[in-house]
Amino acid sequence: PLSAAAHAVPDESRNGHCSITVSMTYKGKAVRGGTLALYKVGDVAEDDGNYSFVPVEEIQADIPEFGDIESPDLAGRLAELKGKLTPVTSDPVTVDKDGNATFSDLTFGLYLVVQKTAAPGYGKTAPFLVSVPYLYADEYQYDVTSQPKTDLEREVKPTAPPSPGGGKKLPQTGQLWWPVPVLACAGLGCIAVGLFRRREARDEG
């Protein structure tokens, strides 16, 4: 984030000529596809050589000051207010084959990155904040490369249940009921035969 320090002064000639490149990776490999939108949420304020961010006019009634701009809760809260903001580009930017999405010709400020659509097979990343210029090793960086603050996650597709009548027949479980009447009839038949033979034996005697 932009540090409040009097010894480093941003180059005003670069204001309006900055860029933010968002790099999307999964386990070190570039992830292509999906779209990102960028919203300016903070302007740069200078006070006696010290620089800080103040909320843009559209959201000042909701957030009078930022506090800790590293807080993920702040990014989430700002994402809820994105309906009051105008995106930097008219259309979301598609992540290219190298896993990058670049927004150019930016003025100094604090920006909110929101993933509009996820790459195929991945979930959406949480919104996060990026500042330009970015103070690193006492030097301001005007072309900033950033990554999401939360790792990308692969989507797990649910296993489809077997279709009725399709695939292999499931093994039989539980009790079979069709032999019951067959066995009952067979038992009655045996009883009848026994009674008939007993009567024959009695007659012969």
mmCIF file of C-alpha atoms in Angstrom:
data_model
loop_
_atom_site.group_PDB
_atom_site.id
_atom_site.type_symbol
_atom_site.label_atom_id
_atom_site.label_comp_id
_atom_site.label_asym_id
_atom_site.label_seq_id
_atom_site.Cartn_x
_atom_site.Cartn_y
_atom_site.Cartn_z
ATOM 1 C CA PRO A 1 0.000 0.000 0.000
ATOM 2 C CA LEU A 2 0.956 3.644 -0.390
ATOM 3 C CA SER A 3 3.045 4.551 2.617
ATOM 4 C CA ALA A 4 2.812 7.857 4.500
ATOM 5 C CA ALA A 5 6.404 9.024 4.064
ATOM 6 C CA ALA A 6 7.765 12.483 3.313
ATOM 7 C CA HIS A 7 11.074 11.359 1.831
ATOM 8 C CA ALA A 8 9.484 9.753 -1.269
ATOM 9 C CA VAL A 9 7.323 11.807 -3.605
ATOM 10 C CA PRO A 10 5.235 10.290 -6.435
ATOM 11 C CA ASP A 11 6.021 11.432 -9.965
ATOM 12 C CA GLU A 12 2.924 13.439 -10.916
ATOM 13 C CA SER A 13 3.745 13.034 -14.610
ATOM 14 C CA ARG A 14 2.795 9.374 -14.220
ATOM 15 C CA ASN A 15 -0.664 10.209 -12.868
ATOM 16 C CA GLY A 16 -3.087 8.808 -15.432
ATOM 17 C CA HIS A 17 -0.428 6.529 -16.915
ATOM 18 C CA CYS A 18 -0.299 3.765 -14.324
ATOM 19 C CA SER A 19 -1.395 0.154 -14.697
ATOM 20 C CA ILE A 20 -2.489 -2.797 -12.601
ATOM 21 C CA THR A 21 -1.876 -6.344 -13.806
ATOM 22 C CA VAL A 22 -3.685 -9.092 -11.919
ATOM 23 C CA SER A 23 -1.929 -12.461 -12.139
ATOM 24 C CA MET A 24 -4.109 -15.555 -11.674
ATOM 25 C CA THR A 25 -2.273 -18.771 -10.794
ATOM 26 C CA TYR A 26 -2.989 -22.179 -9.278
ATOM 27 C CA LYS A 27 -0.077 -24.055 -7.690
ATOM 28 C CA GLY A 28 2.354 -21.896 -9.625
ATOM 29 C CA LYS A 29 0.689 -22.370 -13.014
ATOM 30 C CA ALA A 30 -1.173 -19.685 -14.956
ATOM 31 C CA VAL A 31 -4.970 -19.953 -15.005
ATOM 32 C CA ARG A 32 -6.600 -18.523 -18.114
ATOM 33 C CA GLY A 33 -10.235 -17.556 -18.499
ATOM 34 C CA GLY A 34 -12.666 -15.750 -16.274
ATOM 35 C CA THR A 35 -13.172 -11.990 -16.110
ATOM 36 C CA LEU A 36 -12.179 -9.233 -13.684
ATOM 37 C CA ALA A 37 -13.586 -5.774 -13.004
ATOM 38 C CA LEU A 38 -11.700 -2.872 -11.428
ATOM 39 C CA TYR A 39 -13.242 -0.065 -9.375
ATOM 40 C CA LYS A 40 -11.530 3.043 -8.021
ATOM 41 C CA VAL A 41 -12.462 3.332 -4.350
ATOM 42 C CA GLY A 42 -9.879 5.817 -3.017
ATOM 43 C CA ASP A 43 -8.139 9.034 -4.043
ATOM 44 C CA VAL A 44 -4.680 10.137 -2.900
ATOM 45 C CA ALA A 45 -4.565 12.900 -0.311
ATOM 46 C CA GLU A 46 -1.368 14.801 0.588
ATOM 47 C CA ASP A 47 -0.744 16.522 3.907
ATOM 48 C CA ASP A 48 2.646 18.197 4.437
ATOM 49 C CA GLY A 49 4.421 15.637 2.282
ATOM 50 C CA ASN A 50 2.557 12.648 3.741
ATOM 51 C CA TYR A 51 0.308 10.641 1.435
ATOM 52 C CA SER A 52 -2.774 8.601 2.281
ATOM 53 C CA PHE A 53 -5.999 7.358 0.707
ATOM 54 C CA VAL A 54 -9.465 8.815 1.210
ATOM 55 C CA PRO A 55 -12.697 7.185 -0.016
ATOM 56 C CA VAL A 56 -14.063 8.479 -3.309
ATOM 57 C CA GLU A 57 -17.095 10.735 -3.078
ATOM 58 C CA GLU A 58 -19.606 8.047 -4.098
ATOM 59 C CA ILE A 59 -18.995 5.965 -0.944
ATOM 60 C CA GLN A 60 -17.966 8.555 1.639
ATOM 61 C CA ALA A 61 -21.385 8.403 3.286
ATOM 62 C CA ASP A 62 -20.906 4.652 3.813
ATOM 63 C CA ILE A 63 -17.178 4.647 4.610
ATOM 64 C CA PRO A 64 -15.883 8.030 5.854
ATOM 65 C CA GLU A 65 -12.305 6.676 6.142
ATOM 66 C CA PHE A 66 -10.512 3.436 5.285
ATOM 67 C CA GLY A 67 -8.518 2.583 8.366
ATOM 68 C CA ASP A 68 -6.435 -0.522 7.591
ATOM 69 C CA ILE A 69 -6.457 -0.962 3.807
ATOM 70 C CA GLU A 70 -4.815 -4.392 4.231
ATOM 71 C CA SER A 71 -7.946 -5.717 5.928
ATOM 72 C CA PRO A 72 -9.817 -8.347 3.852
ATOM 73 C CA ASP A 73 -12.995 -7.237 5.617
ATOM 74 C CA LEU A 74 -12.581 -3.779 4.066
ATOM 75 C CA ALA A 75 -12.354 -5.261 0.570
ATOM 76 C CA GLY A 76 -15.503 -7.297 1.210
ATOM 77 C CA ARG A 77 -17.372 -4.267 2.467
ATOM 78 C CA LEU A 78 -16.301 -2.195 -0.533
ATOM 79 C CA ALA A 79 -17.436 -4.984 -2.860
ATOM 80 C CA GLU A 80 -20.927 -4.651 -1.376
ATOM 81 C CA LEU A 81 -20.870 -0.992 -2.448
ATOM 82 C CA LYS A 82 -19.693 -1.575 -6.006
ATOM 83 C CA GLY A 83 -23.173 -0.743 -7.281
ATOM 84 C CA LYS A 84 -22.421 2.888 -6.407
ATOM 85 C CA LEU A 85 -19.137 2.839 -8.321
ATOM 86 C CA THR A 86 -18.313 2.986 -12.008
ATOM 87 C CA PRO A 87 -15.905 0.286 -13.231
ATOM 88 C CA VAL A 88 -12.674 1.457 -14.828
ATOM 89 C CA THR A 89 -13.517 -0.383 -18.063
ATOM 90 C CA SER A 90 -16.954 -0.616 -19.654
ATOM 91 C CA ASP A 91 -16.597 -4.393 -19.910
ATOM 92 C CA PRO A 92 -14.808 -6.795 -17.554
ATOM 93 C CA VAL A 93 -11.305 -7.790 -18.680
ATOM 94 C CA THR A 94 -10.720 -11.426 -19.639
ATOM 95 C CA VAL A 95 -7.738 -13.225 -18.119
ATOM 96 C CA ASP A 96 -5.367 -14.136 -20.982
ATOM 97 C CA LYS A 97 -3.452 -17.373 -21.680
ATOM 98 C CA ASP A 98 -0.648 -16.243 -19.382
ATOM 99 C CA GLY A 99 -3.088 -15.796 -16.502
ATOM 100 C CA ASN A 100 -2.960 -11.991 -16.630
ATOM 101 C CA ALA A 101 -5.558 -9.227 -16.815
ATOM 102 C CA THR A 102 -4.198 -5.693 -17.234
ATOM 103 C CA PHE A 103 -5.903 -2.361 -16.578
ATOM 104 C CA SER A 104 -4.068 0.633 -18.071
ATOM 105 C CA ASP A 105 -4.169 4.449 -18.009
ATOM 106 C CA LEU A 106 -5.010 4.593 -14.308
ATOM 107 C CA THR A 107 -4.807 7.642 -12.076
ATOM 108 C CA PHE A 108 -3.234 7.505 -8.620
ATOM 109 C CA GLY A 109 -5.531 5.824 -6.136
ATOM 110 C CA LEU A 110 -6.784 2.739 -4.347
ATOM 111 C CA TYR A 111 -8.562 0.146 -6.497
ATOM 112 C CA LEU A 112 -10.874 -2.777 -5.817
ATOM 113 C CA VAL A 113 -10.491 -5.940 -7.912
ATOM 114 C CA VAL A 114 -13.644 -8.064 -8.261
ATOM 115 C CA GLN A 115 -13.825 -11.345 -10.165
ATOM 116 C CA LYS A 116 -17.010 -11.295 -12.232
ATOM 117 C CA THR A 117 -16.769 -14.791 -13.715
ATOM 118 C CA ALA A 118 -14.481 -17.623 -12.670
ATOM 119 C CA ALA A 119 -12.164 -19.571 -14.942
ATOM 120 C CA PRO A 120 -13.614 -22.918 -16.073
ATOM 121 C CA GLY A 121 -13.112 -25.495 -13.327
ATOM 122 C CA TYR A 122 -12.265 -22.939 -10.625
ATOM 123 C CA GLY A 123 -14.135 -21.006 -7.978
ATOM 124 C CA LYS A 124 -14.200 -17.219 -7.684
ATOM 125 C CA THR A 125 -11.509 -15.461 -5.679
ATOM 126 C CA ALA A 126 -12.431 -12.958 -2.962
ATOM 127 C CA PRO A 127 -12.308 -9.220 -3.798
ATOM 128 C CA PHE A 128 -9.041 -7.466 -2.909
ATOM 129 C CA LEU A 129 -7.414 -4.014 -2.974
ATOM 130 C CA VAL A 130 -4.455 -2.719 -4.998
ATOM 131 C CA SER A 131 -2.860 0.734 -4.803
ATOM 132 C CA VAL A 132 -1.041 2.766 -7.438
ATOM 133 C CA PRO A 133 1.574 3.932 -7.107
ATOM 134 C CA TYR A 134 2.985 1.255 -4.819
ATOM 135 C CA LEU A 135 5.916 2.137 -2.573
ATOM 136 C CA TYR A 136 8.544 -0.601 -2.577
ATOM 137 C CA ALA A 137 12.101 -0.256 -1.273
ATOM 138 C CA ASP A 138 11.697 3.547 -1.065
ATOM 139 C CA GLU A 139 10.699 3.751 -4.717
ATOM 140 C CA TYR A 140 7.244 4.179 -6.197
ATOM 141 C CA GLN A 141 6.083 1.520 -8.660
ATOM 142 C CA TYR A 142 3.613 2.810 -11.248
ATOM 143 C CA ASP A 143 2.991 -0.468 -13.100
ATOM 144 C CA VAL A 144 1.855 -2.795 -10.360
ATOM 145 C CA THR A 145 1.439 -6.581 -10.596
ATOM 146 C CA SER A 146 -0.742 -8.163 -7.937
ATOM 147 C CA GLN A 147 -2.303 -11.518 -7.095
ATOM 148 C CA PRO A 148 -5.519 -12.358 -5.246
ATOM 149 C CA LYS A 149 -5.121 -12.424 -1.482
ATOM 150 C CA THR A 150 -6.883 -15.808 -1.358
ATOM 151 C CA ASP A 151 -5.692 -18.826 -3.353
ATOM 152 C CA LEU A 152 -7.725 -20.116 -6.252
ATOM 153 C CA GLU A 153 -9.629 -23.316 -5.579
ATOM 154 C CA ARG A 154 -10.615 -26.058 -7.975
ATOM 155 C CA GLU A 155 -14.306 -26.858 -8.259
ATOM 156 C CA VAL A 156 -15.340 -30.387 -7.283
ATOM 157 C CA LYS A 157 -18.066 -31.671 -9.567
ATOM 158 C CA PRO A 158 -20.727 -33.774 -7.797
ATOM 159 C CA THR A 159 -20.994 -37.407 -8.878
ATOM 160 C CA ALA A 160 -24.167 -37.996 -10.876
ATOM 161 C CA PRO A 161 -26.482 -40.734 -9.504
ATOM 162 C CA PRO A 162 -27.009 -43.782 -11.759
ATOM 163 C CA SER A 163 -29.806 -43.302 -14.270
ATOM 164 C CA PRO A 164 -32.905 -45.501 -13.855
ATOM 165 C CA GLY A 165 -32.516 -48.698 -15.865
ATOM 166 C CA GLY A 166 -29.055 -47.727 -17.030
ATOM 167 C CA GLY A 167 -25.718 -49.216 -16.206
ATOM 168 C CA LYS A 168 -25.146 -52.453 -14.296
ATOM 169 C CA LYS A 169 -27.905 -54.002 -12.208
ATOM 170 C CA LEU A 170 -27.495 -53.337 -8.516
ATOM 171 C CA PRO A 171 -26.959 -56.385 -6.278
ATOM 172 C CA GLN A 172 -30.079 -57.745 -4.563
ATOM 173 C CA THR A 173 -30.409 -56.777 -0.907
ATOM 174 C CA GLY A 174 -33.056 -57.684 1.664
ATOM 175 C CA GLN A 175 -35.544 -60.537 1.584
ATOM 176 C CA LEU A 176 -36.978 -62.044 -1.586
ATOM 177 C CA TRP A 177 -40.779 -62.368 -1.369
ATOM 178 C CA TRP A 178 -41.664 -64.217 -4.557
ATOM 179 C CA PRO A 179 -40.637 -67.731 -3.211
ATOM 180 C CA VAL A 180 -43.082 -67.433 -0.272
ATOM 181 C CA PRO A 181 -46.315 -68.313 -2.134
ATOM 182 C CA VAL A 182 -44.482 -71.007 -4.140
ATOM 183 C CA LEU A 183 -43.170 -72.663 -1.001
ATOM 184 C CA ALA A 184 -46.604 -72.374 0.672
ATOM 185 C CA CYS A 185 -48.284 -74.138 -2.228
ATOM 186 C CA ALA A 186 -45.628 -76.831 -2.226
ATOM 187 C CA GLY A 187 -46.169 -77.372 1.487
ATOM 188 C CA LEU A 188 -49.932 -77.708 1.069
ATOM 189 C CA GLY A 189 -49.374 -80.173 -1.745
ATOM 190 C CA CYS A 190 -47.174 -82.336 0.461
ATOM 191 C CA ILE A 191 -49.798 -82.309 3.224
ATOM 192 C CA ALA A 192 -52.523 -83.342 0.747
ATOM 193 C CA VAL A 193 -50.420 -86.235 -0.585
ATOM 194 C CA GLY A 194 -49.711 -87.420 2.925
ATOM 195 C CA LEU A 195 -53.368 -87.401 3.896
ATOM 196 C CA PHE A 196 -54.332 -89.280 0.689
ATOM 197 C CA ARG A 197 -51.747 -92.018 1.296
ATOM 198 C CA ARG A 198 -52.803 -92.345 4.921
ATOM 199 C CA ARG A 199 -56.418 -92.862 3.868
ATOM 200 C CA GLU A 200 -55.350 -95.509 1.333
ATOM 201 C CA ALA A 201 -53.375 -97.332 3.956
ATOM 202 C CA ARG A 202 -56.364 -97.279 6.342
ATOM 203 C CA ASP A 203 -58.704 -98.652 3.621
ATOM 204 C CA GLU A 204 -56.335 -101.486 2.796
ATOM 205 C CA GLY A 205 -56.068 -102.429 6.433
#
